[in-house]
């Protein structure tokens, strides 16, 4: 058991949280009530978040104290990771895939997106991150209202699902996973670099119970793998309010 956790009432327990839809509404800020509850929870056990987004977006949502509030911060599924504010070793998507294969992939994506006829298109169709790329048919510059519109349009016209199916066919030999975790995009990363990736950073910490809370726990959702992992006690939530209610039930905080 790492000595840093001995001040917690349950030092062998960690609670991990997805961000969008679990700690906050999609791409919005966590409420003061949620942050207060997390502070109370931190007296009970160790806490961490694990999201698909990059750290900058998570800090925008959780607030400037994100790195000190959470004992573990896992961005891009844990490909970028911090323990008590200190960076942990990471791996990179581009080093894993190689420039040539990456170029073929990104050129295909941009060509495919250029031929879509969507009601609205904005900018940044591919976001290059450390551990993955994020592909958005409408573009990452969409406003909150445009996100909501696209999500509804996508539900009806299955734009992302169709694109992912075609990518799987076209790049079958690449060994990639495609994960639709948010409203306007999907993440692309090496098979196995899903949210379970973060668990390797916890080995040696002495945790007997690893709770995970997420809203996309269904098969195909980006919380599914960690939610169903044999070492994890998974909790499916419907919203940040639901997460808060579950924490009150489980920990009395
Ligand atoms: O955390 C879930 C997802 O959040 C964002 O998705 P979107 O912009 O589509 O709502 C992205 O940061 C994505 O990478 C992430 O998985």
PDB file of C-alpha atoms and ligand atoms in Angstrom:
ATOM      1  CA  UNK A   1       0.000   0.000   0.000  1.00  0.00           C
ATOM      2  CA  UNK A   2       1.490   3.347  -1.056  1.00  0.00           C
ATOM      3  CA  UNK A   3       1.965   5.486   2.079  1.00  0.00           C
ATOM      4  CA  UNK A   4       0.327   8.536   0.448  1.00  0.00           C
ATOM      5  CA  UNK A   5      -3.099   6.916   0.750  1.00  0.00           C
ATOM      6  CA  UNK A   6      -2.941   6.006   4.443  1.00  0.00           C
ATOM      7  CA  UNK A   7      -4.699   9.208   5.494  1.00  0.00           C
ATOM      8  CA  UNK A   8      -7.846   8.092   3.632  1.00  0.00           C
ATOM      9  CA  UNK A   9     -10.548   6.173   5.531  1.00  0.00           C
ATOM     10  CA  UNK A  10     -10.358   3.399   2.863  1.00  0.00           C
ATOM     11  CA  UNK A  11      -6.785   3.544   1.532  1.00  0.00           C
ATOM     12  CA  UNK A  12      -7.190   0.373  -0.531  1.00  0.00           C
ATOM     13  CA  UNK A  13     -10.128   1.767  -2.540  1.00  0.00           C
ATOM     14  CA  UNK A  14     -10.024   4.002  -5.600  1.00  0.00           C
ATOM     15  CA  UNK A  15     -12.935   5.606  -7.468  1.00  0.00           C
ATOM     16  CA  UNK A  16     -12.315   6.333 -11.131  1.00  0.00           C
ATOM     17  CA  UNK A  17     -14.678   8.576 -13.093  1.00  0.00           C
ATOM     18  CA  UNK A  18     -15.330   9.119 -16.760  1.00  0.00           C
ATOM     19  CA  UNK A  19     -15.635  12.890 -17.449  1.00  0.00           C
ATOM     20  CA  UNK A  20     -18.261  13.778 -20.115  1.00  0.00           C
ATOM     21  CA  UNK A  21     -21.736  12.704 -18.999  1.00  0.00           C
ATOM     22  CA  UNK A  22     -20.431  11.400 -15.654  1.00  0.00           C
ATOM     23  CA  UNK A  23     -18.674  14.284 -13.835  1.00  0.00           C
ATOM     24  CA  UNK A  24     -20.117  16.997 -16.085  1.00  0.00           C
ATOM     25  CA  UNK A  25     -22.471  17.359 -19.020  1.00  0.00           C
ATOM     26  CA  UNK A  26     -20.697  16.828 -22.372  1.00  0.00           C
ATOM     27  CA  UNK A  27     -17.946  19.463 -22.851  1.00  0.00           C
ATOM     28  CA  UNK A  28     -19.420  21.546 -20.005  1.00  0.00           C
ATOM     29  CA  UNK A  29     -18.066  22.391 -16.557  1.00  0.00           C
ATOM     30  CA  UNK A  30     -18.506  20.207 -13.498  1.00  0.00           C
ATOM     31  CA  UNK A  31     -20.840  21.910 -11.007  1.00  0.00           C
ATOM     32  CA  UNK A  32     -19.576  23.298  -7.656  1.00  0.00           C
ATOM     33  CA  UNK A  33     -21.796  20.681  -5.923  1.00  0.00           C
ATOM     34  CA  UNK A  34     -20.006  17.873  -7.791  1.00  0.00           C
ATOM     35  CA  UNK A  35     -16.557  19.307  -6.949  1.00  0.00           C
ATOM     36  CA  UNK A  36     -17.536  19.608  -3.258  1.00  0.00           C
ATOM     37  CA  UNK A  37     -18.726  16.027  -3.181  1.00  0.00           C
ATOM     38  CA  UNK A  38     -15.453  14.845  -4.757  1.00  0.00           C
ATOM     39  CA  UNK A  39     -13.514  16.697  -2.044  1.00  0.00           C
ATOM     40  CA  UNK A  40     -15.537  14.833   0.591  1.00  0.00           C
ATOM     41  CA  UNK A  41     -15.023  11.546  -1.252  1.00  0.00           C
ATOM     42  CA  UNK A  42     -11.263  12.150  -1.266  1.00  0.00           C
ATOM     43  CA  UNK A  43     -11.292  11.865   2.524  1.00  0.00           C
ATOM     44  CA  UNK A  44     -12.815   8.410   2.157  1.00  0.00           C
ATOM     45  CA  UNK A  45     -10.715   6.948  -0.673  1.00  0.00           C
ATOM     46  CA  UNK A  46      -8.348   7.673  -3.555  1.00  0.00           C
ATOM     47  CA  UNK A  47      -9.915   9.385  -6.595  1.00  0.00           C
ATOM     48  CA  UNK A  48      -9.091   9.655 -10.287  1.00  0.00           C
ATOM     49  CA  UNK A  49     -10.637  10.496 -13.637  1.00  0.00           C
ATOM     50  CA  UNK A  50     -10.196   8.691 -16.924  1.00  0.00           C
ATOM     51  CA  UNK A  51     -11.459  10.328 -20.093  1.00  0.00           C
ATOM     52  CA  UNK A  52     -10.880  10.117 -23.829  1.00  0.00           C
ATOM     53  CA  UNK A  53     -10.275  13.866 -24.162  1.00  0.00           C
ATOM     54  CA  UNK A  54      -6.921  15.525 -23.842  1.00  0.00           C
ATOM     55  CA  UNK A  55      -5.835  17.174 -20.595  1.00  0.00           C
ATOM     56  CA  UNK A  56      -6.540  20.754 -21.752  1.00  0.00           C
ATOM     57  CA  UNK A  57     -10.230  19.959 -22.310  1.00  0.00           C
ATOM     58  CA  UNK A  58     -10.526  18.072 -19.021  1.00  0.00           C
ATOM     59  CA  UNK A  59      -8.983  20.985 -17.107  1.00  0.00           C
ATOM     60  CA  UNK A  60     -11.495  23.318 -18.802  1.00  0.00           C
ATOM     61  CA  UNK A  61     -14.306  21.068 -17.544  1.00  0.00           C
ATOM     62  CA  UNK A  62     -13.065  20.119 -14.065  1.00  0.00           C
ATOM     63  CA  UNK A  63     -11.364  23.438 -13.361  1.00  0.00           C
ATOM     64  CA  UNK A  64      -7.802  24.714 -12.925  1.00  0.00           C
ATOM     65  CA  UNK A  65      -7.347  22.568  -9.777  1.00  0.00           C
ATOM     66  CA  UNK A  66      -8.018  19.300 -11.624  1.00  0.00           C
ATOM     67  CA  UNK A  67      -4.446  18.044 -11.175  1.00  0.00           C
ATOM     68  CA  UNK A  68      -4.487  18.644  -7.428  1.00  0.00           C
ATOM     69  CA  UNK A  69      -8.110  17.649  -6.763  1.00  0.00           C
ATOM     70  CA  UNK A  70      -7.650  14.192  -8.303  1.00  0.00           C
ATOM     71  CA  UNK A  71      -4.955  11.771  -7.117  1.00  0.00           C
ATOM     72  CA  UNK A  72      -4.812  10.261 -10.600  1.00  0.00           C
ATOM     73  CA  UNK A  73      -5.573  12.158 -13.813  1.00  0.00           C
ATOM     74  CA  UNK A  74      -5.849  10.018 -16.908  1.00  0.00           C
ATOM     75  CA  UNK A  75      -6.253  11.890 -20.194  1.00  0.00           C
ATOM     76  CA  UNK A  76      -6.605  10.140 -23.540  1.00  0.00           C
ATOM     77  CA  UNK A  77      -7.537   6.930 -21.646  1.00  0.00           C
ATOM     78  CA  UNK A  78      -4.345   7.153 -19.532  1.00  0.00           C
ATOM     79  CA  UNK A  79      -1.905   7.671 -22.382  1.00  0.00           C
ATOM     80  CA  UNK A  80      -1.223  10.979 -20.675  1.00  0.00           C
ATOM     81  CA  UNK A  81      -1.237  10.340 -16.924  1.00  0.00           C
ATOM     82  CA  UNK A  82      -0.495  12.117 -13.640  1.00  0.00           C
ATOM     83  CA  UNK A  83      -0.130  10.747 -10.112  1.00  0.00           C
ATOM     84  CA  UNK A  84      -0.392  13.419  -7.420  1.00  0.00           C
ATOM     85  CA  UNK A  85       0.298  16.046 -10.089  1.00  0.00           C
ATOM     86  CA  UNK A  86       3.461  14.338 -11.385  1.00  0.00           C
ATOM     87  CA  UNK A  87       3.509  12.984 -14.969  1.00  0.00           C
ATOM     88  CA  UNK A  88       3.740   9.219 -15.453  1.00  0.00           C
ATOM     89  CA  UNK A  89       5.420   7.589 -18.484  1.00  0.00           C
ATOM     90  CA  UNK A  90       3.387   7.775 -21.695  1.00  0.00           C
ATOM     91  CA  UNK A  91       3.365   6.304 -25.212  1.00  0.00           C
ATOM     92  CA  UNK A  92       2.572   8.030 -28.466  1.00  0.00           C
ATOM     93  CA  UNK A  93       0.159   7.116 -31.248  1.00  0.00           C
ATOM     94  CA  UNK A  94       2.400   8.428 -34.027  1.00  0.00           C
ATOM     95  CA  UNK A  95       5.448   6.518 -32.751  1.00  0.00           C
ATOM     96  CA  UNK A  96       3.311   3.349 -32.618  1.00  0.00           C
ATOM     97  CA  UNK A  97       1.747   3.766 -36.085  1.00  0.00           C
ATOM     98  CA  UNK A  98       4.553   5.463 -38.050  1.00  0.00           C
ATOM     99  CA  UNK A  99       4.313   8.514 -40.303  1.00  0.00           C
ATOM    100  CA  UNK A 100       3.578   6.684 -43.552  1.00  0.00           C
ATOM    101  CA  UNK A 101       0.641   4.660 -42.233  1.00  0.00           C
ATOM    102  CA  UNK A 102      -0.660   7.731 -40.406  1.00  0.00           C
ATOM    103  CA  UNK A 103      -0.531   9.830 -43.576  1.00  0.00           C
ATOM    104  CA  UNK A 104      -2.535   7.217 -45.492  1.00  0.00           C
ATOM    105  CA  UNK A 105      -5.136   7.158 -42.701  1.00  0.00           C
ATOM    106  CA  UNK A 106      -5.512  10.915 -42.339  1.00  0.00           C
ATOM    107  CA  UNK A 107      -5.697  11.499 -46.102  1.00  0.00           C
ATOM    108  CA  UNK A 108      -8.478   8.905 -46.342  1.00  0.00           C
ATOM    109  CA  UNK A 109     -10.364  10.573 -43.466  1.00  0.00           C
ATOM    110  CA  UNK A 110     -10.117  14.065 -44.946  1.00  0.00           C
ATOM    111  CA  UNK A 111     -11.198  12.813 -48.372  1.00  0.00           C
ATOM    112  CA  UNK A 112     -14.172  10.956 -46.849  1.00  0.00           C
ATOM    113  CA  UNK A 113     -15.250  13.989 -44.781  1.00  0.00           C
ATOM    114  CA  UNK A 114     -14.930  16.286 -47.803  1.00  0.00           C
ATOM    115  CA  UNK A 115     -17.511  14.159 -49.618  1.00  0.00           C
ATOM    116  CA  UNK A 116     -20.092  14.186 -46.802  1.00  0.00           C
ATOM    117  CA  UNK A 117     -23.100  16.417 -47.249  1.00  0.00           C
ATOM    118  CA  UNK A 118     -23.966  17.456 -43.704  1.00  0.00           C
ATOM    119  CA  UNK A 119     -26.347  20.291 -42.760  1.00  0.00           C
ATOM    120  CA  UNK A 120     -23.391  22.134 -41.174  1.00  0.00           C
ATOM    121  CA  UNK A 121     -19.639  21.746 -41.286  1.00  0.00           C
ATOM    122  CA  UNK A 122     -17.204  23.638 -39.105  1.00  0.00           C
ATOM    123  CA  UNK A 123     -13.433  23.192 -38.677  1.00  0.00           C
ATOM    124  CA  UNK A 124     -10.825  20.766 -37.273  1.00  0.00           C
ATOM    125  CA  UNK A 125     -11.902  17.442 -38.675  1.00  0.00           C
ATOM    126  CA  UNK A 126      -8.895  15.567 -37.307  1.00  0.00           C
ATOM    127  CA  UNK A 127      -7.374  16.391 -33.941  1.00  0.00           C
ATOM    128  CA  UNK A 128      -3.933  14.920 -33.461  1.00  0.00           C
ATOM    129  CA  UNK A 129      -3.317  13.915 -29.836  1.00  0.00           C
ATOM    130  CA  UNK A 130      -0.561  12.109 -27.983  1.00  0.00           C
ATOM    131  CA  UNK A 131      -2.223   8.715 -27.659  1.00  0.00           C
ATOM    132  CA  UNK A 132      -4.890   8.840 -30.377  1.00  0.00           C
ATOM    133  CA  UNK A 133      -6.490  10.869 -33.113  1.00  0.00           C
ATOM    134  CA  UNK A 134      -9.993  12.272 -32.797  1.00  0.00           C
ATOM    135  CA  UNK A 135     -12.080  12.488 -35.970  1.00  0.00           C
ATOM    136  CA  UNK A 136     -15.119  14.751 -36.232  1.00  0.00           C
ATOM    137  CA  UNK A 137     -17.297  14.861 -39.384  1.00  0.00           C
ATOM    138  CA  UNK A 138     -18.781  18.269 -38.404  1.00  0.00           C
ATOM    139  CA  UNK A 139     -15.468  19.525 -37.016  1.00  0.00           C
ATOM    140  CA  UNK A 140     -14.345  20.146 -33.450  1.00  0.00           C
ATOM    141  CA  UNK A 141     -15.050  23.885 -33.710  1.00  0.00           C
ATOM    142  CA  UNK A 142     -18.807  23.254 -33.539  1.00  0.00           C
ATOM    143  CA  UNK A 143     -20.578  25.284 -30.829  1.00  0.00           C
ATOM    144  CA  UNK A 144     -22.591  23.606 -28.050  1.00  0.00           C
ATOM    145  CA  UNK A 145     -25.831  24.163 -30.028  1.00  0.00           C
ATOM    146  CA  UNK A 146     -24.247  22.781 -33.220  1.00  0.00           C
ATOM    147  CA  UNK A 147     -22.999  19.733 -31.271  1.00  0.00           C
ATOM    148  CA  UNK A 148     -26.511  18.965 -30.090  1.00  0.00           C
ATOM    149  CA  UNK A 149     -27.880  19.360 -33.643  1.00  0.00           C
ATOM    150  CA  UNK A 150     -25.190  17.079 -35.060  1.00  0.00           C
ATOM    151  CA  UNK A 151     -25.756  14.434 -32.394  1.00  0.00           C
ATOM    152  CA  UNK A 152     -29.463  14.260 -33.310  1.00  0.00           C
ATOM    153  CA  UNK A 153     -28.666  14.216 -37.054  1.00  0.00           C
ATOM    154  CA  UNK A 154     -26.089  11.478 -36.491  1.00  0.00           C
ATOM    155  CA  UNK A 155     -28.564   9.361 -34.520  1.00  0.00           C
ATOM    156  CA  UNK A 156     -30.860   9.416 -37.520  1.00  0.00           C
ATOM    157  CA  UNK A 157     -28.312   9.189 -40.361  1.00  0.00           C
ATOM    158  CA  UNK A 158     -25.581   7.106 -38.629  1.00  0.00           C
ATOM    159  CA  UNK A 159     -22.782   9.255 -40.077  1.00  0.00           C
ATOM    160  CA  UNK A 160     -20.141   8.186 -37.534  1.00  0.00           C
ATOM    161  CA  UNK A 161     -21.177   4.535 -37.444  1.00  0.00           C
ATOM    162  CA  UNK A 162     -20.965   4.285 -41.254  1.00  0.00           C
ATOM    163  CA  UNK A 163     -17.616   6.052 -41.379  1.00  0.00           C
ATOM    164  CA  UNK A 164     -16.189   3.780 -38.685  1.00  0.00           C
ATOM    165  CA  UNK A 165     -17.414   0.667 -40.529  1.00  0.00           C
ATOM    166  CA  UNK A 166     -15.680   1.871 -43.717  1.00  0.00           C
ATOM    167  CA  UNK A 167     -12.471   2.705 -41.841  1.00  0.00           C
ATOM    168  CA  UNK A 168     -12.445  -0.766 -40.296  1.00  0.00           C
ATOM    169  CA  UNK A 169     -12.675  -2.285 -43.771  1.00  0.00           C
ATOM    170  CA  UNK A 170     -10.121   0.013 -45.370  1.00  0.00           C
ATOM    171  CA  UNK A 171      -7.524  -0.200 -42.576  1.00  0.00           C
ATOM    172  CA  UNK A 172      -8.175  -3.738 -41.305  1.00  0.00           C
ATOM    173  CA  UNK A 173      -4.455  -4.499 -41.028  1.00  0.00           C
ATOM    174  CA  UNK A 174      -3.707  -1.424 -38.865  1.00  0.00           C
ATOM    175  CA  UNK A 175      -4.897  -2.949 -35.541  1.00  0.00           C
ATOM    176  CA  UNK A 176      -6.899   0.129 -34.557  1.00  0.00           C
ATOM    177  CA  UNK A 177      -9.933   0.593 -32.315  1.00  0.00           C
ATOM    178  CA  UNK A 178     -12.622   3.181 -33.126  1.00  0.00           C
ATOM    179  CA  UNK A 179     -14.595   4.514 -30.209  1.00  0.00           C
ATOM    180  CA  UNK A 180     -17.670   6.763 -30.346  1.00  0.00           C
ATOM    181  CA  UNK A 181     -17.516   8.302 -26.862  1.00  0.00           C
ATOM    182  CA  UNK A 182     -18.918  11.801 -27.318  1.00  0.00           C
ATOM    183  CA  UNK A 183     -21.377  13.876 -29.342  1.00  0.00           C
ATOM    184  CA  UNK A 184     -19.609  14.883 -32.555  1.00  0.00           C
ATOM    185  CA  UNK A 185     -16.558  12.673 -33.021  1.00  0.00           C
ATOM    186  CA  UNK A 186     -14.875   9.331 -32.530  1.00  0.00           C
ATOM    187  CA  UNK A 187     -11.450   8.382 -31.193  1.00  0.00           C
ATOM    188  CA  UNK A 188      -8.975   6.197 -33.063  1.00  0.00           C
ATOM    189  CA  UNK A 189      -6.217   4.395 -31.159  1.00  0.00           C
ATOM    190  CA  UNK A 190      -4.293   1.106 -31.109  1.00  0.00           C
ATOM    191  CA  UNK A 191      -6.328  -1.917 -29.959  1.00  0.00           C
ATOM    192  CA  UNK A 192      -5.963  -2.174 -26.173  1.00  0.00           C
ATOM    193  CA  UNK A 193      -5.408   1.564 -25.656  1.00  0.00           C
ATOM    194  CA  UNK A 194      -9.002   1.950 -24.418  1.00  0.00           C
ATOM    195  CA  UNK A 195      -9.788   3.096 -20.862  1.00  0.00           C
ATOM    196  CA  UNK A 196      -8.389  -0.144 -19.395  1.00  0.00           C
ATOM    197  CA  UNK A 197      -4.980   1.280 -20.394  1.00  0.00           C
ATOM    198  CA  UNK A 198      -5.060   3.449 -17.249  1.00  0.00           C
ATOM    199  CA  UNK A 199      -5.207   0.378 -14.997  1.00  0.00           C
ATOM    200  CA  UNK A 200      -1.551  -0.384 -15.694  1.00  0.00           C
ATOM    201  CA  UNK A 201      -0.683   2.856 -13.866  1.00  0.00           C
ATOM    202  CA  UNK A 202      -2.450   1.528 -10.743  1.00  0.00           C
ATOM    203  CA  UNK A 203      -0.566  -1.736 -10.392  1.00  0.00           C
ATOM    204  CA  UNK A 204       1.674  -1.659  -7.331  1.00  0.00           C
ATOM    205  CA  UNK A 205      -0.554   0.883  -5.525  1.00  0.00           C
ATOM    206  CA  UNK A 206      -2.204  -1.810  -3.397  1.00  0.00           C
ATOM    207  CA  UNK A 207      -5.824  -1.113  -4.356  1.00  0.00           C
ATOM    208  CA  UNK A 208      -8.193  -3.965  -3.485  1.00  0.00           C
ATOM    209  CA  UNK A 209     -11.275  -2.256  -4.922  1.00  0.00           C
ATOM    210  CA  UNK A 210     -11.343  -0.194  -8.093  1.00  0.00           C
ATOM    211  CA  UNK A 211     -14.720   1.469  -8.679  1.00  0.00           C
ATOM    212  CA  UNK A 212     -15.440   2.944 -12.103  1.00  0.00           C
ATOM    213  CA  UNK A 213     -18.348   5.280 -12.925  1.00  0.00           C
ATOM    214  CA  UNK A 214     -19.301   5.947 -16.543  1.00  0.00           C
ATOM    215  CA  UNK A 215     -22.264   6.745 -18.779  1.00  0.00           C
ATOM    216  CA  UNK A 216     -21.161   4.901 -21.963  1.00  0.00           C
ATOM    217  CA  UNK A 217     -20.907   1.440 -20.434  1.00  0.00           C
ATOM    218  CA  UNK A 218     -22.893  -0.363 -23.160  1.00  0.00           C
ATOM    219  CA  UNK A 219     -21.084  -2.522 -25.747  1.00  0.00           C
ATOM    220  CA  UNK A 220     -19.504  -0.161 -28.267  1.00  0.00           C
ATOM    221  CA  UNK A 221     -19.455   2.734 -25.754  1.00  0.00           C
ATOM    222  CA  UNK A 222     -16.031   4.015 -24.703  1.00  0.00           C
ATOM    223  CA  UNK A 223     -16.567   2.996 -21.052  1.00  0.00           C
ATOM    224  CA  UNK A 224     -17.466  -0.602 -21.889  1.00  0.00           C
ATOM    225  CA  UNK A 225     -14.014  -2.219 -21.595  1.00  0.00           C
ATOM    226  CA  UNK A 226     -13.131  -0.748 -18.211  1.00  0.00           C
ATOM    227  CA  UNK A 227     -16.696  -1.161 -16.880  1.00  0.00           C
ATOM    228  CA  UNK A 228     -16.573  -4.897 -17.640  1.00  0.00           C
ATOM    229  CA  UNK A 229     -12.911  -5.453 -16.666  1.00  0.00           C
ATOM    230  CA  UNK A 230     -12.618  -8.305 -14.108  1.00  0.00           C
ATOM    231  CA  UNK A 231     -10.603  -6.156 -11.653  1.00  0.00           C
ATOM    232  CA  UNK A 232     -13.110  -3.321 -11.719  1.00  0.00           C
ATOM    233  CA  UNK A 233     -16.442  -2.760  -9.966  1.00  0.00           C
ATOM    234  CA  UNK A 234     -18.409  -0.910 -12.635  1.00  0.00           C
ATOM    235  CA  UNK A 235     -21.228   1.589 -12.070  1.00  0.00           C
ATOM    236  CA  UNK A 236     -23.354   2.696 -15.019  1.00  0.00           C
ATOM    237  CA  UNK A 237     -24.692   6.239 -14.532  1.00  0.00           C
ATOM    238  CA  UNK A 238     -27.072   8.308 -16.637  1.00  0.00           C
ATOM    239  CA  UNK A 239     -25.842  11.803 -15.753  1.00  0.00           C
ATOM    240  CA  UNK A 240     -23.646  13.762 -13.303  1.00  0.00           C
ATOM    241  CA  UNK A 241     -26.638  13.959 -10.901  1.00  0.00           C
ATOM    242  CA  UNK A 242     -26.882  10.192 -11.015  1.00  0.00           C
ATOM    243  CA  UNK A 243     -23.139   9.895 -10.223  1.00  0.00           C
ATOM    244  CA  UNK A 244     -23.629  12.115  -7.180  1.00  0.00           C
ATOM    245  CA  UNK A 245     -26.572  10.038  -5.947  1.00  0.00           C
ATOM    246  CA  UNK A 246     -24.560   6.818  -6.396  1.00  0.00           C
ATOM    247  CA  UNK A 247     -21.638   8.276  -4.380  1.00  0.00           C
ATOM    248  CA  UNK A 248     -24.002   9.200  -1.560  1.00  0.00           C
ATOM    249  CA  UNK A 249     -25.404   5.657  -1.519  1.00  0.00           C
ATOM    250  CA  UNK A 250     -22.002   3.965  -1.643  1.00  0.00           C
ATOM    251  CA  UNK A 251     -19.886   6.218   0.552  1.00  0.00           C
ATOM    252  CA  UNK A 252     -22.345   8.412   2.474  1.00  0.00           C
ATOM    253  CA  UNK A 253     -20.689  11.583   1.144  1.00  0.00           C
TER     254      UNK A 253
HETATM  255  O1  LIG B   1     -14.922  12.024 -23.288  1.00  0.00           O
HETATM  256  C1  LIG B   1     -15.694  11.549 -24.343  1.00  0.00           C
HETATM  257  C2  LIG B   1     -15.274  12.173 -25.665  1.00  0.00           C
HETATM  258  O2  LIG B   1     -15.389  13.589 -25.573  1.00  0.00           O
HETATM  259  C3  LIG B   1     -15.151  14.278 -26.745  1.00  0.00           C
HETATM  260  O3  LIG B   1     -16.085  13.839 -27.712  1.00  0.00           O
HETATM  261  P1  LIG B   1     -17.051  14.829 -28.527  1.00  0.00           P
HETATM  262  O4  LIG B   1     -16.259  16.037 -28.835  1.00  0.00           O
HETATM  263  O5  LIG B   1     -17.426  14.000 -29.711  1.00  0.00           O
HETATM  264  O6  LIG B   1     -18.235  15.103 -27.640  1.00  0.00           O
HETATM  265  C4  LIG B   1     -13.774  13.999 -27.308  1.00  0.00           C
HETATM  266  O7  LIG B   1     -12.813  14.683 -26.558  1.00  0.00           O
HETATM  267  C5  LIG B   1     -13.491  12.525 -27.349  1.00  0.00           C
HETATM  268  O8  LIG B   1     -12.120  12.318 -27.604  1.00  0.00           O
HETATM  269  C6  LIG B   1     -13.843  11.850 -26.044  1.00  0.00           C
HETATM  270  O9  LIG B   1     -13.684  10.449 -26.139  1.00  0.00           O
END
